[in-house]
mmCIF file of C-alpha atoms and ligand atoms in Angstrom:
data_model
loop_
_atom_site.group_PDB
_atom_site.id
_atom_site.type_symbol
_atom_site.label_atom_id
_atom_site.label_comp_id
_atom_site.label_asym_id
_atom_site.label_seq_id
_atom_site.Cartn_x
_atom_site.Cartn_y
_atom_site.Cartn_z
ATOM 1 C CA UNK A 1 65.627 194.788 -66.961
ATOM 2 C CA UNK A 2 62.888 195.004 -63.611
ATOM 3 C CA UNK A 3 63.449 192.501 -60.682
ATOM 4 C CA UNK A 4 60.900 192.138 -58.410
ATOM 5 C CA UNK A 5 61.187 190.493 -55.177
ATOM 6 C CA UNK A 6 58.703 189.860 -51.878
ATOM 7 C CA UNK A 7 59.253 188.967 -48.925
ATOM 8 C CA UNK A 8 56.359 188.272 -45.979
ATOM 9 C CA UNK A 9 56.521 189.765 -42.466
ATOM 10 C CA UNK A 10 56.662 187.097 -40.388
ATOM 11 C CA UNK A 11 58.383 187.731 -37.605
ATOM 12 C CA UNK A 12 61.940 187.386 -36.761
ATOM 13 C CA UNK A 13 63.984 186.131 -39.932
ATOM 14 C CA UNK A 14 66.880 183.679 -40.027
ATOM 15 C CA UNK A 15 69.181 182.381 -41.803
ATOM 16 C CA UNK A 16 67.600 180.262 -43.898
ATOM 17 C CA UNK A 17 65.273 183.341 -45.363
ATOM 18 C CA UNK A 18 68.500 184.899 -45.572
ATOM 19 C CA UNK A 19 70.559 182.875 -47.577
ATOM 20 C CA UNK A 20 67.536 181.779 -49.651
ATOM 21 C CA UNK A 21 66.032 185.056 -50.128
ATOM 22 C CA UNK A 22 67.262 188.189 -48.944
ATOM 23 C CA UNK A 23 70.492 187.808 -49.863
ATOM 24 C CA UNK A 24 69.542 187.255 -53.709
ATOM 25 C CA UNK A 25 67.594 189.981 -53.291
ATOM 26 C CA UNK A 26 70.393 192.378 -52.166
ATOM 27 C CA UNK A 27 72.639 190.846 -54.573
ATOM 28 C CA UNK A 28 70.185 191.634 -57.801
ATOM 29 C CA UNK A 29 70.775 195.049 -57.158
ATOM 30 C CA UNK A 30 74.294 195.077 -58.973
ATOM 31 C CA UNK A 31 72.301 193.911 -62.066
ATOM 32 C CA UNK A 32 69.276 195.614 -62.312
ATOM 33 C CA UNK A 33 66.423 198.116 -61.128
ATOM 34 C CA UNK A 34 65.546 195.585 -57.798
ATOM 35 C CA UNK A 35 61.456 196.410 -56.581
ATOM 36 C CA UNK A 36 61.199 194.700 -53.635
ATOM 37 C CA UNK A 37 58.549 194.526 -50.805
ATOM 38 C CA UNK A 38 57.059 193.722 -47.812
ATOM 39 C CA UNK A 39 54.447 191.689 -48.242
ATOM 40 C CA UNK A 40 52.122 192.276 -45.672
ATOM 41 C CA UNK A 41 49.143 192.031 -47.915
ATOM 42 C CA UNK A 42 49.731 188.252 -47.619
ATOM 43 C CA UNK A 43 50.644 187.540 -44.294
ATOM 44 C CA UNK A 44 47.135 188.499 -43.457
ATOM 45 C CA UNK A 45 46.494 184.986 -44.208
ATOM 46 C CA UNK A 46 47.993 183.539 -41.189
ATOM 47 C CA UNK A 47 48.142 186.643 -38.764
ATOM 48 C CA UNK A 48 44.875 188.036 -37.378
ATOM 49 C CA UNK A 49 46.804 190.595 -35.040
ATOM 50 C CA UNK A 50 47.026 194.457 -35.930
ATOM 51 C CA UNK A 51 49.784 194.624 -33.189
ATOM 52 C CA UNK A 52 51.742 191.756 -34.712
ATOM 53 C CA UNK A 53 50.988 192.871 -38.059
ATOM 54 C CA UNK A 54 52.041 196.330 -37.712
ATOM 55 C CA UNK A 55 55.466 195.259 -35.229
ATOM 56 C CA UNK A 56 56.878 192.231 -38.126
ATOM 57 C CA UNK A 57 56.174 195.061 -40.800
ATOM 58 C CA UNK A 58 58.090 197.510 -38.985
ATOM 59 C CA UNK A 59 60.853 194.936 -37.919
ATOM 60 C CA UNK A 60 61.016 193.754 -41.549
ATOM 61 C CA UNK A 61 61.693 196.929 -42.865
ATOM 62 C CA UNK A 62 64.301 197.503 -40.345
ATOM 63 C CA UNK A 63 65.573 193.867 -41.200
ATOM 64 C CA UNK A 64 66.080 194.168 -45.067
ATOM 65 C CA UNK A 65 67.327 197.982 -44.712
ATOM 66 C CA UNK A 66 69.808 196.332 -42.594
ATOM 67 C CA UNK A 67 70.870 194.043 -44.693
ATOM 68 C CA UNK A 68 71.525 196.073 -47.402
ATOM 69 C CA UNK A 69 67.955 197.100 -49.596
ATOM 70 C CA UNK A 70 69.770 200.440 -50.868
ATOM 71 C CA UNK A 71 66.289 202.362 -51.046
ATOM 72 C CA UNK A 72 68.052 204.716 -53.256
ATOM 73 C CA UNK A 73 68.943 202.194 -55.956
ATOM 74 C CA UNK A 74 65.967 200.152 -55.535
ATOM 75 C CA UNK A 75 62.706 200.673 -55.114
ATOM 76 C CA UNK A 76 61.066 199.534 -51.874
ATOM 77 C CA UNK A 77 58.514 199.552 -49.745
ATOM 78 C CA UNK A 78 54.759 198.438 -48.149
ATOM 79 C CA UNK A 79 52.393 196.005 -50.108
ATOM 80 C CA UNK A 80 49.406 197.664 -48.820
ATOM 81 C CA UNK A 81 50.953 201.101 -49.264
ATOM 82 C CA UNK A 82 49.757 200.428 -52.761
ATOM 83 C CA UNK A 83 46.190 199.001 -53.012
ATOM 84 C CA UNK A 84 45.936 199.291 -56.344
ATOM 85 C CA UNK A 85 47.617 194.857 -56.305
ATOM 86 C CA UNK A 86 44.660 194.950 -54.157
ATOM 87 C CA UNK A 87 42.256 195.769 -57.134
ATOM 88 C CA UNK A 88 44.263 194.524 -59.690
ATOM 89 C CA UNK A 89 43.845 191.077 -57.650
ATOM 90 C CA UNK A 90 39.998 191.146 -58.217
ATOM 91 C CA UNK A 91 40.528 191.723 -62.149
ATOM 92 C CA UNK A 92 43.152 188.726 -62.668
ATOM 93 C CA UNK A 93 40.768 186.061 -60.241
ATOM 94 C CA UNK A 94 37.712 186.310 -63.106
ATOM 95 C CA UNK A 95 40.612 184.409 -65.106
ATOM 96 C CA UNK A 96 42.072 182.508 -62.803
ATOM 97 C CA UNK A 97 40.907 178.697 -63.416
ATOM 98 C CA UNK A 98 39.793 177.515 -59.654
ATOM 99 C CA UNK A 99 42.084 173.961 -60.325
ATOM 100 C CA UNK A 100 45.127 175.975 -60.852
ATOM 101 C CA UNK A 101 44.590 176.654 -57.580
ATOM 102 C CA UNK A 102 43.786 173.756 -56.208
ATOM 103 C CA UNK A 103 47.281 172.408 -57.707
ATOM 104 C CA UNK A 104 49.021 174.331 -55.607
ATOM 105 C CA UNK A 105 51.051 172.802 -53.192
ATOM 106 C CA UNK A 106 51.969 175.670 -50.636
ATOM 107 C CA UNK A 107 47.712 175.574 -50.162
ATOM 108 C CA UNK A 108 47.780 172.227 -49.906
ATOM 109 C CA UNK A 109 50.286 172.045 -47.749
ATOM 110 C CA UNK A 110 49.127 174.786 -45.497
ATOM 111 C CA UNK A 111 45.446 172.433 -45.080
ATOM 112 C CA UNK A 112 47.705 169.395 -44.172
ATOM 113 C CA UNK A 113 49.265 171.090 -41.185
ATOM 114 C CA UNK A 114 45.634 172.227 -40.009
ATOM 115 C CA UNK A 115 45.979 175.593 -41.464
ATOM 116 C CA UNK A 116 42.107 177.384 -41.359
ATOM 117 C CA UNK A 117 41.143 177.243 -45.373
ATOM 118 C CA UNK A 118 40.065 180.585 -45.609
ATOM 119 C CA UNK A 119 39.717 181.828 -49.424
ATOM 120 C CA UNK A 120 42.925 184.673 -48.579
ATOM 121 C CA UNK A 121 45.113 181.881 -48.331
ATOM 122 C CA UNK A 122 43.273 179.936 -51.688
ATOM 123 C CA UNK A 123 43.788 182.986 -53.204
ATOM 124 C CA UNK A 124 47.033 183.789 -52.500
ATOM 125 C CA UNK A 125 49.083 183.058 -55.797
ATOM 126 C CA UNK A 126 46.199 185.391 -57.232
ATOM 127 C CA UNK A 127 47.837 188.089 -55.238
ATOM 128 C CA UNK A 128 51.162 186.943 -55.955
ATOM 129 C CA UNK A 129 50.589 187.286 -59.354
ATOM 130 C CA UNK A 130 49.641 190.840 -58.887
ATOM 131 C CA UNK A 131 52.300 192.026 -56.950
ATOM 132 C CA UNK A 132 54.475 190.944 -59.903
ATOM 133 C CA UNK A 133 51.970 191.607 -62.905
ATOM 134 C CA UNK A 134 50.961 195.317 -61.143
ATOM 135 C CA UNK A 135 54.787 196.024 -61.693
ATOM 136 C CA UNK A 136 55.629 194.897 -65.130
ATOM 137 C CA UNK A 137 58.358 192.881 -63.255
ATOM 138 C CA UNK A 138 60.390 191.126 -65.526
ATOM 139 C CA UNK A 139 62.329 188.883 -63.324
ATOM 140 C CA UNK A 140 61.195 187.234 -59.875
ATOM 141 C CA UNK A 141 64.352 185.174 -57.714
ATOM 142 C CA UNK A 142 62.153 183.274 -55.528
ATOM 143 C CA UNK A 143 63.139 179.966 -53.507
ATOM 144 C CA UNK A 144 62.212 176.953 -55.303
ATOM 145 C CA UNK A 145 58.741 176.865 -53.006
ATOM 146 C CA UNK A 146 57.598 179.752 -54.617
ATOM 147 C CA UNK A 147 58.188 178.310 -58.079
ATOM 148 C CA UNK A 148 55.147 177.287 -58.754
ATOM 149 C CA UNK A 149 53.596 180.474 -57.573
ATOM 150 C CA UNK A 150 55.428 182.066 -60.459
ATOM 151 C CA UNK A 151 53.591 179.152 -63.153
ATOM 152 C CA UNK A 152 50.769 180.475 -61.954
ATOM 153 C CA UNK A 153 51.598 184.133 -62.105
ATOM 154 C CA UNK A 154 52.949 183.389 -65.586
ATOM 155 C CA UNK A 155 49.344 180.806 -66.840
ATOM 156 C CA UNK A 156 47.211 184.381 -64.970
ATOM 157 C CA UNK A 157 49.283 187.012 -67.114
ATOM 158 C CA UNK A 158 49.198 184.776 -70.764
ATOM 159 C CA UNK A 159 45.172 184.596 -70.191
ATOM 160 C CA UNK A 160 44.668 187.835 -69.426
ATOM 161 C CA UNK A 161 46.499 188.917 -72.174
ATOM 162 C CA UNK A 162 45.073 186.213 -74.766
ATOM 163 C CA UNK A 163 41.576 187.479 -73.364
ATOM 164 C CA UNK A 164 41.580 191.473 -73.387
ATOM 165 C CA UNK A 165 44.799 192.119 -75.007
ATOM 166 C CA UNK A 166 48.679 193.035 -74.141
ATOM 167 C CA UNK A 167 48.466 194.144 -70.699
ATOM 168 C CA UNK A 168 51.173 192.316 -68.553
ATOM 169 C CA UNK A 169 54.782 191.579 -69.109
ATOM 170 C CA UNK A 170 55.215 187.905 -68.964
ATOM 171 C CA UNK A 171 57.456 187.304 -65.684
ATOM 172 C CA UNK A 172 60.287 185.027 -65.419
ATOM 173 C CA UNK A 173 60.763 183.085 -62.447
ATOM 174 C CA UNK A 174 65.186 182.645 -61.335
ATOM 175 C CA UNK A 175 65.107 179.909 -59.182
ATOM 176 C CA UNK A 176 67.692 180.335 -56.700
ATOM 177 C CA UNK A 177 69.026 176.435 -56.841
ATOM 178 C CA UNK A 178 72.952 177.240 -55.717
ATOM 179 C CA UNK A 179 72.021 177.121 -52.260
ATOM 180 C CA UNK A 180 68.881 174.926 -51.975
ATOM 181 C CA UNK A 181 67.870 174.697 -48.738
ATOM 182 C CA UNK A 182 69.468 175.212 -45.868
ATOM 183 C CA UNK A 183 69.355 172.939 -42.950
ATOM 184 C CA UNK A 184 68.135 173.992 -39.538
ATOM 185 C CA UNK A 185 69.039 173.181 -36.473
ATOM 186 C CA UNK A 186 67.867 169.763 -36.508
ATOM 187 C CA UNK A 187 68.887 168.008 -39.829
ATOM 188 C CA UNK A 188 65.081 169.441 -41.653
ATOM 189 C CA UNK A 189 64.832 172.651 -43.525
ATOM 190 C CA UNK A 190 65.155 175.738 -41.328
ATOM 191 C CA UNK A 191 61.215 176.733 -40.812
ATOM 192 C CA UNK A 192 60.176 178.750 -38.555
ATOM 193 C CA UNK A 193 57.274 176.511 -38.054
ATOM 194 C CA UNK A 194 59.614 173.632 -37.145
ATOM 195 C CA UNK A 195 61.182 176.128 -34.551
ATOM 196 C CA UNK A 196 64.924 174.759 -35.360
ATOM 197 C CA UNK A 197 65.509 178.644 -37.004
ATOM 198 C CA UNK A 198 69.129 180.446 -35.791
ATOM 199 C CA UNK A 199 67.977 184.510 -36.063
ATOM 200 C CA UNK A 200 70.078 186.596 -37.804
ATOM 201 C CA UNK A 201 69.709 189.491 -35.527
ATOM 202 C CA UNK A 202 68.600 187.372 -31.866
ATOM 203 C CA UNK A 203 70.120 188.087 -28.617
ATOM 204 C CA UNK A 204 74.602 186.670 -28.842
ATOM 205 C CA UNK A 205 73.140 184.268 -25.404
ATOM 206 C CA UNK A 206 70.089 182.793 -27.686
ATOM 207 C CA UNK A 207 71.626 182.920 -30.946
ATOM 208 C CA UNK A 208 74.917 181.278 -28.855
ATOM 209 C CA UNK A 209 72.619 178.238 -27.539
ATOM 210 C CA UNK A 210 70.441 177.421 -30.571
ATOM 211 C CA UNK A 211 73.984 176.597 -32.783
ATOM 212 C CA UNK A 212 75.446 174.360 -29.224
ATOM 213 C CA UNK A 213 72.266 172.637 -29.582
ATOM 214 C CA UNK A 214 72.605 171.561 -33.285
ATOM 215 C CA UNK A 215 71.896 167.675 -33.571
ATOM 216 C CA UNK A 216 75.242 165.698 -33.461
ATOM 217 C CA UNK A 217 76.058 162.293 -33.526
ATOM 218 C CA UNK A 218 78.160 160.111 -30.507
ATOM 219 C CA UNK A 219 81.745 160.136 -32.508
ATOM 220 C CA UNK A 220 83.933 160.898 -29.723
ATOM 221 C CA UNK A 221 86.042 163.862 -29.741
ATOM 222 C CA UNK A 222 89.485 161.893 -31.086
ATOM 223 C CA UNK A 223 87.406 160.035 -33.671
ATOM 224 C CA UNK A 224 87.258 161.002 -37.518
ATOM 225 C CA UNK A 225 84.173 162.609 -38.553
ATOM 226 C CA UNK A 226 81.750 162.623 -41.867
ATOM 227 C CA UNK A 227 82.135 166.693 -42.883
ATOM 228 C CA UNK A 228 79.599 165.982 -45.502
ATOM 229 C CA UNK A 229 77.098 164.147 -42.485
ATOM 230 C CA UNK A 230 77.556 167.274 -40.359
ATOM 231 C CA UNK A 231 74.806 169.855 -39.708
ATOM 232 C CA UNK A 232 77.138 171.990 -38.395
ATOM 233 C CA UNK A 233 79.610 171.390 -41.612
ATOM 234 C CA UNK A 234 76.311 172.261 -44.121
ATOM 235 C CA UNK A 235 75.896 175.215 -42.570
ATOM 236 C CA UNK A 236 79.617 176.256 -41.800
ATOM 237 C CA UNK A 237 80.205 175.740 -45.609
ATOM 238 C CA UNK A 238 77.135 177.750 -46.563
ATOM 239 C CA UNK A 239 78.770 181.132 -45.116
ATOM 240 C CA UNK A 240 82.984 180.313 -44.444
ATOM 241 C CA UNK A 241 85.071 180.542 -47.744
ATOM 242 C CA UNK A 242 86.549 177.960 -49.599
ATOM 243 C CA UNK A 243 89.973 178.141 -48.139
ATOM 244 C CA UNK A 244 87.760 177.497 -44.386
ATOM 245 C CA UNK A 245 85.043 175.403 -45.222
ATOM 246 C CA UNK A 246 88.263 172.981 -47.069
ATOM 247 C CA UNK A 247 90.050 173.805 -43.829
ATOM 248 C CA UNK A 248 87.369 172.459 -41.457
ATOM 249 C CA UNK A 249 86.241 169.213 -43.690
ATOM 250 C CA UNK A 250 89.864 168.527 -42.801
ATOM 251 C CA UNK A 251 89.725 168.594 -38.872
ATOM 252 C CA UNK A 252 86.286 166.761 -39.504
ATOM 253 C CA UNK A 253 87.842 164.113 -41.347
ATOM 254 C CA UNK A 254 91.847 164.080 -39.150
ATOM 255 C CA UNK A 255 89.346 163.766 -36.239
ATOM 256 C CA UNK A 256 90.191 165.192 -32.481
ATOM 257 C CA UNK A 257 87.451 168.313 -33.568
ATOM 258 C CA UNK A 258 84.698 168.275 -31.158
ATOM 259 C CA UNK A 259 81.449 168.793 -32.169
ATOM 260 C CA UNK A 260 81.313 170.707 -29.371
ATOM 261 C CA UNK A 261 84.685 172.865 -30.767
ATOM 262 C CA UNK A 262 83.103 172.954 -34.468
ATOM 263 C CA UNK A 263 79.709 173.995 -33.081
ATOM 264 C CA UNK A 264 81.885 177.252 -31.527
ATOM 265 C CA UNK A 265 83.490 178.238 -34.721
ATOM 266 C CA UNK A 266 80.327 178.334 -36.304
ATOM 267 C CA UNK A 267 78.381 180.293 -33.667
ATOM 268 C CA UNK A 268 82.543 182.775 -34.418
ATOM 269 C CA UNK A 269 81.649 182.599 -38.332
ATOM 270 C CA UNK A 270 77.914 183.195 -37.952
ATOM 271 C CA UNK A 271 78.331 186.379 -35.523
ATOM 272 C CA UNK A 272 80.982 188.157 -37.122
ATOM 273 C CA UNK A 273 79.967 188.084 -40.286
ATOM 274 C CA UNK A 274 76.281 189.533 -39.010
ATOM 275 C CA UNK A 275 78.329 192.678 -37.460
ATOM 276 C CA UNK A 276 78.217 195.098 -39.676
ATOM 277 C CA UNK A 277 74.570 194.393 -40.367
ATOM 278 C CA UNK A 278 73.540 194.455 -36.277
ATOM 279 C CA UNK A 279 75.312 197.753 -35.786
ATOM 280 C CA UNK A 280 73.117 199.555 -39.367
ATOM 281 C CA UNK A 281 70.078 198.120 -37.483
ATOM 282 C CA UNK A 282 70.485 199.230 -34.036
ATOM 283 C CA UNK A 283 71.320 203.168 -35.875
ATOM 284 C CA UNK A 284 68.285 202.687 -37.803
ATOM 285 C CA UNK A 285 65.925 201.702 -35.096
ATOM 286 C CA UNK A 286 67.064 205.385 -33.766
ATOM 287 C CA UNK A 287 65.789 206.875 -36.418
ATOM 288 C CA UNK A 288 62.002 206.491 -37.146
ATOM 289 C CA UNK A 289 61.943 209.710 -39.179
ATOM 290 C CA UNK A 290 64.093 208.437 -41.897
ATOM 291 C CA UNK A 291 62.118 204.775 -41.754
ATOM 292 C CA UNK A 292 59.131 206.517 -42.318
ATOM 293 C CA UNK A 293 60.540 208.823 -45.423
ATOM 294 C CA UNK A 294 61.868 205.688 -46.776
ATOM 295 C CA UNK A 295 58.771 203.721 -46.321
ATOM 296 C CA UNK A 296 56.625 206.899 -48.078
ATOM 297 C CA UNK A 297 58.994 207.539 -50.832
ATOM 298 C CA UNK A 298 59.179 203.929 -51.866
ATOM 299 C CA UNK A 299 55.948 203.499 -51.923
ATOM 300 C CA UNK A 300 55.201 207.013 -53.889
ATOM 301 C CA UNK A 301 57.309 205.613 -56.930
ATOM 302 C CA UNK A 302 55.849 202.255 -57.004
ATOM 303 C CA UNK A 303 53.007 203.526 -57.268
ATOM 304 C CA UNK A 304 53.539 205.465 -60.199
ATOM 305 C CA UNK A 305 54.301 202.224 -61.411
ATOM 306 C CA UNK A 306 51.316 200.605 -60.442
ATOM 307 C CA UNK A 307 48.913 202.930 -61.622
ATOM 308 C CA UNK A 308 49.818 203.242 -65.596
ATOM 309 C CA UNK A 309 49.542 198.969 -65.215
ATOM 310 C CA UNK A 310 45.788 199.614 -63.526
ATOM 311 C CA UNK A 311 44.591 203.057 -66.003
ATOM 312 C CA UNK A 312 45.327 200.193 -69.383
ATOM 313 C CA UNK A 313 44.525 197.496 -66.984
ATOM 314 C CA UNK A 314 41.261 199.190 -65.974
ATOM 315 C CA UNK A 315 40.114 200.029 -69.946
ATOM 316 C CA UNK A 316 40.497 196.552 -71.169
ATOM 317 C CA UNK A 317 37.644 194.717 -68.728
ATOM 318 C CA UNK A 318 35.672 197.538 -68.857
ATOM 319 C CA UNK A 319 35.354 199.537 -65.793
ATOM 320 C CA UNK A 320 36.552 203.070 -66.921
HETATM 321 P P1 ADP B 1 60.037 179.958 -42.229
HETATM 322 O O1 ADP B 1 59.707 178.168 -43.940
HETATM 323 O O2 ADP B 1 60.858 179.590 -41.942
HETATM 324 O O3 ADP B 1 57.803 180.129 -42.156
HETATM 325 P P2 ADP B 1 58.736 181.227 -45.487
HETATM 326 O O4 ADP B 1 58.184 180.292 -46.216
HETATM 327 O O5 ADP B 1 58.322 182.852 -45.039
HETATM 328 O O6 ADP B 1 59.540 180.886 -43.955
HETATM 329 O O7 ADP B 1 59.858 181.856 -46.472
HETATM 330 C C1 ADP B 1 60.190 182.967 -46.689
HETATM 331 C C2 ADP B 1 61.131 182.967 -47.897
HETATM 332 O O8 ADP B 1 62.568 182.292 -47.154
HETATM 333 C C3 ADP B 1 61.280 182.213 -48.628
HETATM 334 O O9 ADP B 1 61.443 182.928 -50.317
HETATM 335 C C4 ADP B 1 61.928 180.771 -48.710
HETATM 336 O O10 ADP B 1 62.606 180.147 -50.167
HETATM 337 C C5 ADP B 1 63.426 181.111 -47.811
HETATM 338 N N1 ADP B 1 63.219 180.215 -47.334
HETATM 339 C C6 ADP B 1 62.370 180.277 -45.810
HETATM 340 N N2 ADP B 1 63.233 178.824 -45.228
HETATM 341 C C7 ADP B 1 64.597 178.624 -45.694
HETATM 342 C C8 ADP B 1 65.555 177.493 -46.260
HETATM 343 N N3 ADP B 1 65.680 176.564 -44.873
HETATM 344 N N4 ADP B 1 66.407 177.201 -46.892
HETATM 345 C C9 ADP B 1 66.303 178.192 -47.809
HETATM 346 N N5 ADP B 1 65.830 179.301 -48.229
HETATM 347 C C10 ADP B 1 64.290 179.274 -47.581
HETATM 348 N N1 LIG B 2 54.707 184.419 -51.460
HETATM 349 C C1 LIG B 2 56.351 184.491 -51.443
HETATM 350 C C2 LIG B 2 56.545 183.836 -50.063
HETATM 351 O O1 LIG B 2 55.817 183.567 -48.900
HETATM 352 C C3 LIG B 2 56.537 185.674 -50.851
HETATM 353 C C4 LIG B 2 55.943 187.052 -51.960
HETATM 354 C C5 LIG B 2 54.632 187.411 -51.837
HETATM 355 C C6 LIG B 2 56.207 187.215 -53.293
HETATM 356 N N2 LIG B 2 54.429 188.270 -53.247
HETATM 357 C C7 LIG B 2 55.530 187.961 -54.364
HETATM 358 C C8 LIG B 2 57.721 186.908 -53.616
HETATM 359 C C9 LIG B 2 55.711 188.470 -55.436
HETATM 360 C C10 LIG B 2 58.120 186.907 -54.980
HETATM 361 C C11 LIG B 2 57.349 187.842 -55.821
HETATM 362 O O2 LIG B 2 57.712 183.899 -50.133
#
């Protein structure tokens, strides 16, 4: 069973990315063969600065290795190191109806945010389909926001197989429902674009400051509080054990727990939760040779699979 997951290198990762994407990816190494890549070519749709692109990619490699991607057990690479996906994108473009792409929420949302509508952004789901299909992936764990892109991928794969002959495994989306949306410090969905994130590998002071600025209501310290209405509790329960969660809920309801004190506990919980990963990341930062080696070996393994797919696809479309 091959599980494929991609993550865009878009700067600093936050706990929403971690719970929504990275943790399920790391955990999936226990139940199948994980193919995990840094989607830098997808990043190019909205990032136009070479230095930032390189830095973000390198940061993402460090982040994922530090958070538990095991390059021995899994295939871990950088998307652009296997340029076959760009070629496959072209073949897939020609079986992709424009209407299918026009209906994609992510594209419509980007337009609504005023992001310029370049063709890369528009055909983003076709590149995503190429990522998935080049490696004959069986399962693709994604957050709800990516569900539609998976449906597009399946459509494209079925269309290609019907038009030319069997070339692709039809992938299944695994929607990560359980944790749904991680709230940011303002209660909206945590997202870089809302500036409401809590970073995983940030400086202690900065992270503490973020957590201390979580929005709360004016209920006084002594008064009972509804845990279900609190962003602090919503975040706390995502990382706490069942017992810790139950105890925290009781303390909210009992009164006497101020929001400031609850925020401090949330900070402590998060800071200690990621301590081993911070240490691992610091070690990796000092080991350029190891990182270079991981990147090269990963690309070789991924490319071997993509090459097999492409040999067949080229024959089927008649470009050999
Ligand atoms: P951002 O919104 O910060 O730009 P991205 O859109 O790059 O984050 O998201 C990368 C991955 O992280 C996606 O798979 C998405 O499902 C997941 N993700 C991002 N924010 C959250 C969140 N608040 N809750 C759950 N998952 C999230
Ligand atoms: N579009 C995904 C995101 O924004 C990243 C991605 C690119 C991806 N290619 C993929 C995810 C293939 C899963 C499979 O998060």
